[in-house]
mmCIF file of C-alpha atoms and ligand atoms in Angstrom:
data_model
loop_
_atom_site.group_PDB
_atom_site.id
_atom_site.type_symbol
_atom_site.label_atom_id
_atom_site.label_comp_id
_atom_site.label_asym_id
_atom_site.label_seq_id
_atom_site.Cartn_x
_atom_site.Cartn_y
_atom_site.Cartn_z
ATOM 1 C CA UNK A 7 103.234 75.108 107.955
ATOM 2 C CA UNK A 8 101.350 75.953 104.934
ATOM 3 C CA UNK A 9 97.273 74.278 104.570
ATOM 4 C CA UNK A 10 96.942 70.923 104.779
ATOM 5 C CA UNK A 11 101.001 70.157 105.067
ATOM 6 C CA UNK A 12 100.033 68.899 108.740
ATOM 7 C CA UNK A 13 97.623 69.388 111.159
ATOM 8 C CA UNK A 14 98.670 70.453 114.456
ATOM 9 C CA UNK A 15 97.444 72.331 117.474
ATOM 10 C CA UNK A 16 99.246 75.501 116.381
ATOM 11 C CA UNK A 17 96.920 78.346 117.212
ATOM 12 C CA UNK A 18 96.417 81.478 114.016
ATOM 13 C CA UNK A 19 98.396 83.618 116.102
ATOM 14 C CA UNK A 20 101.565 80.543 116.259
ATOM 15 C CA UNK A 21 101.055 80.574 112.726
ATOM 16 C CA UNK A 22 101.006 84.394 112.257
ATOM 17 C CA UNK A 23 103.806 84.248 113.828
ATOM 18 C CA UNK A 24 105.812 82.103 112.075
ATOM 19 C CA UNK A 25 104.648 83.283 108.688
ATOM 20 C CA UNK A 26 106.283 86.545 109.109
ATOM 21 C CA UNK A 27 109.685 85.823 111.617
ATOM 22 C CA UNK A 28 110.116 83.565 108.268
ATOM 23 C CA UNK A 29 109.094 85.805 105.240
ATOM 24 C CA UNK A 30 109.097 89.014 106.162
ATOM 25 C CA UNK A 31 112.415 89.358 104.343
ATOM 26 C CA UNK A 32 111.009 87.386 101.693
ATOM 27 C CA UNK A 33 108.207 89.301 100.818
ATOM 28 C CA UNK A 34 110.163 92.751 101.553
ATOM 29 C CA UNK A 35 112.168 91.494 98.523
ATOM 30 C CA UNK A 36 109.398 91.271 96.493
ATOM 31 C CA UNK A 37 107.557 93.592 97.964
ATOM 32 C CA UNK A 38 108.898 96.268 98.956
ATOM 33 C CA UNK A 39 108.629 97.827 103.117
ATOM 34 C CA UNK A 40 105.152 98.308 103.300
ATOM 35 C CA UNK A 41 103.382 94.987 103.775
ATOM 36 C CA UNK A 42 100.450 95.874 102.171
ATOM 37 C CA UNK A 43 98.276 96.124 99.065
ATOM 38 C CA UNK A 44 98.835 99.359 96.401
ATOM 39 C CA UNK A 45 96.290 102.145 95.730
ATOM 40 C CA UNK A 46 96.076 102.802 92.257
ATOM 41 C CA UNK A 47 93.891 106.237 91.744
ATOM 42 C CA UNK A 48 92.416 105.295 88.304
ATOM 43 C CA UNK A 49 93.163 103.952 85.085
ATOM 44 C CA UNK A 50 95.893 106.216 84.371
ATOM 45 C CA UNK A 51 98.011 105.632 87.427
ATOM 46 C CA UNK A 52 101.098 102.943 86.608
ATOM 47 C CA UNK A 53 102.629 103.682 89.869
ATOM 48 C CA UNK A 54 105.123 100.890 90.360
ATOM 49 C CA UNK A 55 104.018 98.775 93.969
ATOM 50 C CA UNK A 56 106.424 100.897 96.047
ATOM 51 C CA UNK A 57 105.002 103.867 95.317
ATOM 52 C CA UNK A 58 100.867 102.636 95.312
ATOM 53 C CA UNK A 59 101.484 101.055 98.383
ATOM 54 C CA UNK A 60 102.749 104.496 100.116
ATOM 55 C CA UNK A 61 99.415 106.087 97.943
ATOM 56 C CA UNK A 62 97.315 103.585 100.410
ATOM 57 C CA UNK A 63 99.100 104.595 103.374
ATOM 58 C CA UNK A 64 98.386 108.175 102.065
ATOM 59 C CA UNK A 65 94.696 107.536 102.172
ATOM 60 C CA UNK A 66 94.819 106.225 105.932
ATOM 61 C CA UNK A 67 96.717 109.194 107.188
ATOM 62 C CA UNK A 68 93.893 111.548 105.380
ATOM 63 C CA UNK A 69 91.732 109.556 106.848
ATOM 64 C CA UNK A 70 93.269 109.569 110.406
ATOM 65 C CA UNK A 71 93.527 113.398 109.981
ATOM 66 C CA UNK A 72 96.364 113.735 112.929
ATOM 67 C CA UNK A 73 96.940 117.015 115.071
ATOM 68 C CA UNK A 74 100.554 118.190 116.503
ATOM 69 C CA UNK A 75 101.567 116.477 119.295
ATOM 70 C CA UNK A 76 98.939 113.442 119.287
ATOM 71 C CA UNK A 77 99.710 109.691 120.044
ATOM 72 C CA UNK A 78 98.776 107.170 117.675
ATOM 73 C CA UNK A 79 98.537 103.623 118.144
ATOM 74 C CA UNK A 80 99.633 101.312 114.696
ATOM 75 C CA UNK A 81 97.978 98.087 115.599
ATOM 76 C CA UNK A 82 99.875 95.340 113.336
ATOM 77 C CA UNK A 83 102.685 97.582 112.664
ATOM 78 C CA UNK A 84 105.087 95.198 110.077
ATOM 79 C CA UNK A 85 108.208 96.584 109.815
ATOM 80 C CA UNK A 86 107.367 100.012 110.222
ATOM 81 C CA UNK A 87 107.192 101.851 106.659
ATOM 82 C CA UNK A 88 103.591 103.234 107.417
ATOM 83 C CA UNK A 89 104.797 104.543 110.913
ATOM 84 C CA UNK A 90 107.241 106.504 109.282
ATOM 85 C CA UNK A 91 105.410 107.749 106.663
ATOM 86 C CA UNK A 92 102.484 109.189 109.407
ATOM 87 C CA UNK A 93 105.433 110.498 111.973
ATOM 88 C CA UNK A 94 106.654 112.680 108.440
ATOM 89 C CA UNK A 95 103.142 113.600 107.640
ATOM 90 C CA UNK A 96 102.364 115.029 111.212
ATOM 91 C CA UNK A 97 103.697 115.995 114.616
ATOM 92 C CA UNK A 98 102.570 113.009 116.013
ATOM 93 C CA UNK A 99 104.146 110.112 118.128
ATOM 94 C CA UNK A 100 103.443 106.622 116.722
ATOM 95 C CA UNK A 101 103.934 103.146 118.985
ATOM 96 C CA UNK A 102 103.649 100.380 116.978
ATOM 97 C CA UNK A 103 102.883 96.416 117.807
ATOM 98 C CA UNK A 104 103.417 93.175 116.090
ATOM 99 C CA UNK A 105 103.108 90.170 117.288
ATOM 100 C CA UNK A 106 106.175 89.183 115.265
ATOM 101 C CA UNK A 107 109.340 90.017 117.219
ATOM 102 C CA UNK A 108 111.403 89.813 114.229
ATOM 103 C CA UNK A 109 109.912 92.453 112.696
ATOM 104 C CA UNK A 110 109.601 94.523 115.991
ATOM 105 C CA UNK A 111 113.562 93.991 116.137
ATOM 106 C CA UNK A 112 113.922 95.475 112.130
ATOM 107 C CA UNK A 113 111.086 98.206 113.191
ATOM 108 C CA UNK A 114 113.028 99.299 115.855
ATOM 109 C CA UNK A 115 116.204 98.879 114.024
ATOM 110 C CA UNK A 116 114.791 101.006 110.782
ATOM 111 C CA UNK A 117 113.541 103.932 112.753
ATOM 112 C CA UNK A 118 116.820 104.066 114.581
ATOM 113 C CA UNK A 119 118.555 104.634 111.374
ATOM 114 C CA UNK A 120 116.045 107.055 110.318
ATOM 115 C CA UNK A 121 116.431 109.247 113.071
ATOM 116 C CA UNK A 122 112.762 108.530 113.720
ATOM 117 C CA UNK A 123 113.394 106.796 117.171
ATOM 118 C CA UNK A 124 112.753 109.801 119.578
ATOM 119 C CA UNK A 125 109.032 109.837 118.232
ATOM 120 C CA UNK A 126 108.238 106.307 116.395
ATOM 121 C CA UNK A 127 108.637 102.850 118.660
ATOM 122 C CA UNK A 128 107.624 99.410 118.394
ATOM 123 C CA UNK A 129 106.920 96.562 120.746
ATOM 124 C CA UNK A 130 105.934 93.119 121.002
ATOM 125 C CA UNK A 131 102.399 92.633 121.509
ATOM 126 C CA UNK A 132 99.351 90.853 120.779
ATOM 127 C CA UNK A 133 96.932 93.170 119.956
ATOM 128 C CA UNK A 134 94.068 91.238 121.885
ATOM 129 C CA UNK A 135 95.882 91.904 124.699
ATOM 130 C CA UNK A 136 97.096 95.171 124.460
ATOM 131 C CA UNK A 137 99.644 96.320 127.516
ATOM 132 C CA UNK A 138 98.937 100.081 127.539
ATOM 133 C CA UNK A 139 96.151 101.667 130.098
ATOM 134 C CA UNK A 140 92.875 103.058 129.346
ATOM 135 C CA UNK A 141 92.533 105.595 127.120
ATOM 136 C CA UNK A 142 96.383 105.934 127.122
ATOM 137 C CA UNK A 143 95.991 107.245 122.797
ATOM 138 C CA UNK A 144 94.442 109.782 120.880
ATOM 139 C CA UNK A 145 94.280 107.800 117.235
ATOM 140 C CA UNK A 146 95.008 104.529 115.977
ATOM 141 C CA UNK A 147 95.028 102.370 112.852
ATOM 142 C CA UNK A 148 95.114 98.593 112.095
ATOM 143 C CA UNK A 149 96.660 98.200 108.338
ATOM 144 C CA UNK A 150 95.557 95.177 107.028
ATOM 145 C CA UNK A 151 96.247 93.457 110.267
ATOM 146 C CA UNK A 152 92.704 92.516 111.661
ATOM 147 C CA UNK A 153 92.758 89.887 108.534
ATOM 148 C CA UNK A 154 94.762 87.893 110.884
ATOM 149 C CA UNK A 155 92.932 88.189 113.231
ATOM 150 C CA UNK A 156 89.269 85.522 114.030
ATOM 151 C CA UNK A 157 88.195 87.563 117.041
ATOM 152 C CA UNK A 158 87.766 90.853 115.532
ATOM 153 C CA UNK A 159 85.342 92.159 117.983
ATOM 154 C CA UNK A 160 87.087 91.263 120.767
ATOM 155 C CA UNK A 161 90.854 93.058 119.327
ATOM 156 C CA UNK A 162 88.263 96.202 118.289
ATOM 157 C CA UNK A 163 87.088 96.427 122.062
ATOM 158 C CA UNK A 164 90.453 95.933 123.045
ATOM 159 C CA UNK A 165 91.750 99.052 120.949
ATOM 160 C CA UNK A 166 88.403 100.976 121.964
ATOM 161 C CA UNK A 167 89.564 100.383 125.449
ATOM 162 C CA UNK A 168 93.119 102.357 124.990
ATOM 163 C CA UNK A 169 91.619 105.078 122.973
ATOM 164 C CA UNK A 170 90.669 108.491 124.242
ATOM 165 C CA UNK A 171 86.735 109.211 124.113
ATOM 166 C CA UNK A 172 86.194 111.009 120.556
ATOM 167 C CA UNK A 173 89.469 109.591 118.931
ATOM 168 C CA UNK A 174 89.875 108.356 115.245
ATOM 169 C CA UNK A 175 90.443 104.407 114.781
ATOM 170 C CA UNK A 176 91.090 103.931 111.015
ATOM 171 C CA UNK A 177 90.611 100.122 109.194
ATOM 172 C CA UNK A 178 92.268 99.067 106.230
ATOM 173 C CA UNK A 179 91.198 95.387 105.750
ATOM 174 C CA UNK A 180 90.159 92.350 102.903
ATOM 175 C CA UNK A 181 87.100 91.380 103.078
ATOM 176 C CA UNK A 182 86.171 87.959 101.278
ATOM 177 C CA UNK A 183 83.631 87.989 98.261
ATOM 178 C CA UNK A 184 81.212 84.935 97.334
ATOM 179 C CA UNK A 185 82.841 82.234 95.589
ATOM 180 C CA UNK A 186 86.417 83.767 95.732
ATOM 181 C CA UNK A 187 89.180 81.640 97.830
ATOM 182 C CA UNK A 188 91.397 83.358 99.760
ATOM 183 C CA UNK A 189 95.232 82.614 99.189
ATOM 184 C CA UNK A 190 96.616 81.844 102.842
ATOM 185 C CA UNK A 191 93.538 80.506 104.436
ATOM 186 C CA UNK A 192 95.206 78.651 107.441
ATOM 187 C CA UNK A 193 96.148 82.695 108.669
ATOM 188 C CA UNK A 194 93.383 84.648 107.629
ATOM 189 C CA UNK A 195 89.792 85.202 108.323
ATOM 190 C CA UNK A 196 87.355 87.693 106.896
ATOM 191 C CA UNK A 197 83.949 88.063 106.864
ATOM 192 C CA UNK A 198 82.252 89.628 103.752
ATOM 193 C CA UNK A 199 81.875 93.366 103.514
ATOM 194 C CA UNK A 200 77.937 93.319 104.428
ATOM 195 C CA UNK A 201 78.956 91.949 107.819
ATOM 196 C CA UNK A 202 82.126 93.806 108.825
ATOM 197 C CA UNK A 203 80.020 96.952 109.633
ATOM 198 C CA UNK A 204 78.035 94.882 112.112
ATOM 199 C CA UNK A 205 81.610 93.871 113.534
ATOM 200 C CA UNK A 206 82.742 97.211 114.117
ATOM 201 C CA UNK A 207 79.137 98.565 115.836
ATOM 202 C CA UNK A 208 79.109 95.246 117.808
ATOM 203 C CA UNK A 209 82.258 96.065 119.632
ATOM 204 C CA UNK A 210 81.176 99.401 120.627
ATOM 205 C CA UNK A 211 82.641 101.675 117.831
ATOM 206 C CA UNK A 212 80.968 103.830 115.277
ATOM 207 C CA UNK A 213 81.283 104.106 111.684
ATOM 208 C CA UNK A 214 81.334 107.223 110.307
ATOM 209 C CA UNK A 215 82.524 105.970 106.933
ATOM 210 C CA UNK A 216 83.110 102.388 105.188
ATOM 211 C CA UNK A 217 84.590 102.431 101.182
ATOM 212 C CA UNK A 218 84.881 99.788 99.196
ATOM 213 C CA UNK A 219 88.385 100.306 97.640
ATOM 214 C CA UNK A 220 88.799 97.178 95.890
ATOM 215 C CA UNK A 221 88.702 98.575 92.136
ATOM 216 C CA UNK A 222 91.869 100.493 93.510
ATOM 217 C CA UNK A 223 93.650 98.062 94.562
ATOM 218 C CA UNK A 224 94.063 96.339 91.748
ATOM 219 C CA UNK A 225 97.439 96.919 89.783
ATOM 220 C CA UNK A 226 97.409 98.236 86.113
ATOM 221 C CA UNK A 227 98.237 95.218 83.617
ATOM 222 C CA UNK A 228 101.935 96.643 83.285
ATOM 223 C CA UNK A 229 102.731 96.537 87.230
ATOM 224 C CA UNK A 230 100.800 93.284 87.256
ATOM 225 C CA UNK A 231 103.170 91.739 84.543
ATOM 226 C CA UNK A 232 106.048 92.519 86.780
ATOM 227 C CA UNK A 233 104.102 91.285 90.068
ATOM 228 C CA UNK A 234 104.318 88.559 88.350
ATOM 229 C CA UNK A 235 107.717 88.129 86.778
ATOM 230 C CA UNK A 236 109.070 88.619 90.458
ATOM 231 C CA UNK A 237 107.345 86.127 91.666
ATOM 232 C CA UNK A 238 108.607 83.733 89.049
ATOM 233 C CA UNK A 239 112.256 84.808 89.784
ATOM 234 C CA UNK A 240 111.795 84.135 93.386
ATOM 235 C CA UNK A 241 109.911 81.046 92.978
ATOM 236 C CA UNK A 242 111.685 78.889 95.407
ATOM 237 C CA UNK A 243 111.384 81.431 98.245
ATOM 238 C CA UNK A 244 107.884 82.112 97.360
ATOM 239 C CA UNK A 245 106.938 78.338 97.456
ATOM 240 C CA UNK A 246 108.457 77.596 100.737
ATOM 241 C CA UNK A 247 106.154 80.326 101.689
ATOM 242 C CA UNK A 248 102.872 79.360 100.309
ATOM 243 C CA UNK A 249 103.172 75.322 98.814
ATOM 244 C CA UNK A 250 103.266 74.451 95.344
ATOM 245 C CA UNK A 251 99.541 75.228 94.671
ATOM 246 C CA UNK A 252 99.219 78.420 96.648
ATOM 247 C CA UNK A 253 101.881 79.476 94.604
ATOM 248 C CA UNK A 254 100.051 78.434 91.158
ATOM 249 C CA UNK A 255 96.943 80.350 92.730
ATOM 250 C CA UNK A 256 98.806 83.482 93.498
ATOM 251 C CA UNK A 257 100.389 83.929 90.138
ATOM 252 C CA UNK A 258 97.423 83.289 88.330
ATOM 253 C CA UNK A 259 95.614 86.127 91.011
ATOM 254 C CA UNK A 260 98.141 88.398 90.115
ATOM 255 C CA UNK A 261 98.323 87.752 86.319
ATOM 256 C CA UNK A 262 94.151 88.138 86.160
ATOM 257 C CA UNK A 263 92.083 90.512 88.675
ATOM 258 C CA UNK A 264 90.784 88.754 91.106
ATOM 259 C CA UNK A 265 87.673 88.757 93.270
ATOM 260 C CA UNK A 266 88.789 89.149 96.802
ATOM 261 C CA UNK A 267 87.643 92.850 98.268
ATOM 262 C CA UNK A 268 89.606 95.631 100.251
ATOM 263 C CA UNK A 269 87.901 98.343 102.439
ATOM 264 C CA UNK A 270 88.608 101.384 104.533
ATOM 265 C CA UNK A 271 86.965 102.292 107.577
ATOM 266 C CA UNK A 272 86.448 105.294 109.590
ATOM 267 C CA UNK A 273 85.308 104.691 112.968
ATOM 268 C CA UNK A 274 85.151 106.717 116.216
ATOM 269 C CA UNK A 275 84.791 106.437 120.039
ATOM 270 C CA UNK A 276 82.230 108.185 120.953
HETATM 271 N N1 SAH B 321 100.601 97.353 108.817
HETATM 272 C C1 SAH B 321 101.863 96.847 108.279
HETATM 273 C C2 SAH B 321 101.925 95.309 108.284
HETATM 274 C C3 SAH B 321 100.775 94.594 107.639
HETATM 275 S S1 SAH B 321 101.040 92.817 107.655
HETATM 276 C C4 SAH B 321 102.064 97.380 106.888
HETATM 277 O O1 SAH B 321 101.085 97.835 106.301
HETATM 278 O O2 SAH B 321 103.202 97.346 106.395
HETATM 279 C C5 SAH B 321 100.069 92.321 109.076
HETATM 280 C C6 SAH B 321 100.682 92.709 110.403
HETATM 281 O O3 SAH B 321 99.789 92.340 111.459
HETATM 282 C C7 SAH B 321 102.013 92.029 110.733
HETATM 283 O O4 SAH B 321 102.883 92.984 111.281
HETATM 284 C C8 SAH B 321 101.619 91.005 111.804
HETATM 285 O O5 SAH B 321 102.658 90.680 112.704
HETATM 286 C C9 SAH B 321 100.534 91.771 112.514
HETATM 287 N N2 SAH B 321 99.649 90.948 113.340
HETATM 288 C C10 SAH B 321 98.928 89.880 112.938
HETATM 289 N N3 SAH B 321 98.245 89.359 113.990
HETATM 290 C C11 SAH B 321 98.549 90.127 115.069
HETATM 291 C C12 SAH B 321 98.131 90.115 116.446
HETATM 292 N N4 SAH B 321 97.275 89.195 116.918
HETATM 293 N N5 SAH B 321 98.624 91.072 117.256
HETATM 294 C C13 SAH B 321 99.499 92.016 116.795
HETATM 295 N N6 SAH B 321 99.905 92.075 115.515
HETATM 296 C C14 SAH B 321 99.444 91.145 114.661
#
């Protein structure tokens, strides 16, 4: 499954899928729940990856700014640690999708057992397609899910479409740089920062605020070290993940900062 192992007619999303009904587990290992990149706030912050990756989470709900009673749409939704972390923040109601049934099953499963399941659900879905009417939610974020994603316009219309007029979409998304290659190319596209904006506008949406975040993303050298040392101990799993030179490529990406770029977004219907 991994570049060049075969080709095949396997569409992104077949691939998307399969990455994460296999490795979810694998990289929640690793990982932790959130399937996402850490927020470090400067140079003093060692906040182990559990805790910087709720710190970016943090940033999206300040950025989402919820109000009692609102329902919020988490496009891409993993295995629902962010969900839970914006139903504890605010009064809200939070419907998640993936278009990985394993992790809607664990989603589901997880916000059972957190006595979240009254006000946080998941479901399968593909997010170009989304199966909820017209202006059917009042906020909505995509969490580094549009990476997977070629058509962005097309999924940003779509989540226009079941958003109220005036609500809050927040991004949180790589973007590639020049001359940097992108570990798990055969499932992600991203165009470079100076044309995501045009994206966005494009599919109808306005941009009230885009951020480079890179700089925070990236780990101080003592969480790196142990970035790496995990991956080291969980080599095998790792490589049946990625291939032997993905692997190499990661490490090495982790050990030394490297050039690919993060943003946030802030976009409205109008
Ligand atoms: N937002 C979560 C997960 C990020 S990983 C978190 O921060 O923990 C990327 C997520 O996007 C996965 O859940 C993956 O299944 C989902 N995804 C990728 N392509 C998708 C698509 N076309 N439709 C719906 N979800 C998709």
């Amino acid at each position: 499954m991994t570049s060049g192992a075969q080709a095949n007619e396997d569409t992104v999303e077949d691939k998307v899928v399969e990455f994460y009904d296999n490795f979810t587990e694998v990289f929640r290992e690793i990982w932790g729940d959130n399937l996402h990149v850490g927020y470090w706030h400067d140079a003093a912050d060692e906040a182990p990856v559990e805790k910087a990756t709720d710190q970016l989470t943090d940033q999206l709900i300040a950025r989402l700014a919820p109000r009692q009673g609102q329902r919020i749409l988490d496009v891409g939704c993993g295995i629902g640690e962010p969900a839970f972390r914006l139903a504890r923040a605010a009064a809200v109601d939070v419907v998640g999708v993936s278009i990985s049934r394993y992790q809607v099953g664990r989603a589901n499963e997880r916000a059972g057992a957190l006595d979240l399941a009254g006000r946080v659900s998941f479901q399968y879905a593909d997010a170009a397609e989304l199966p909820f009417p017209d202006a059917s939610f009042d906020g909505a974020w995509a969490f580094e899910s549009l990476i997977h994603m070629p058509d962005k316009e097309k999924v940003l219309r779509e989540i226009k479409r079941v958003l109220r007029p005036g609500s809050t979409l927040v991004l949180a998304d790589m973007f590639s740089q020049p001359d940097t290659e992108l570990t798990f190319q055969d499932i992600i596209t991203t165009p470079e920062m100076s044309d995501y904006r045009a994206v966005i506008e494009q599919a109808g949406l306005v941009v009230q605020d885009i951020t480079d975040i890179t700089a925070n993303t990236l780990a101080p050298q003592s969480v790196r070290d142990g970035i790496a040392a995990d991956l080291l101990a969980r080599k095998d799993d790792v490589i049946a993940m990625t291939g032997p030179e993905e692997f190499e490529r990661m490490v090495d990406g982790v050990r030394v900062p490297k050039a690919y770029g993060y943003l946030l977004a802030t976009v409205t219907t109008d």
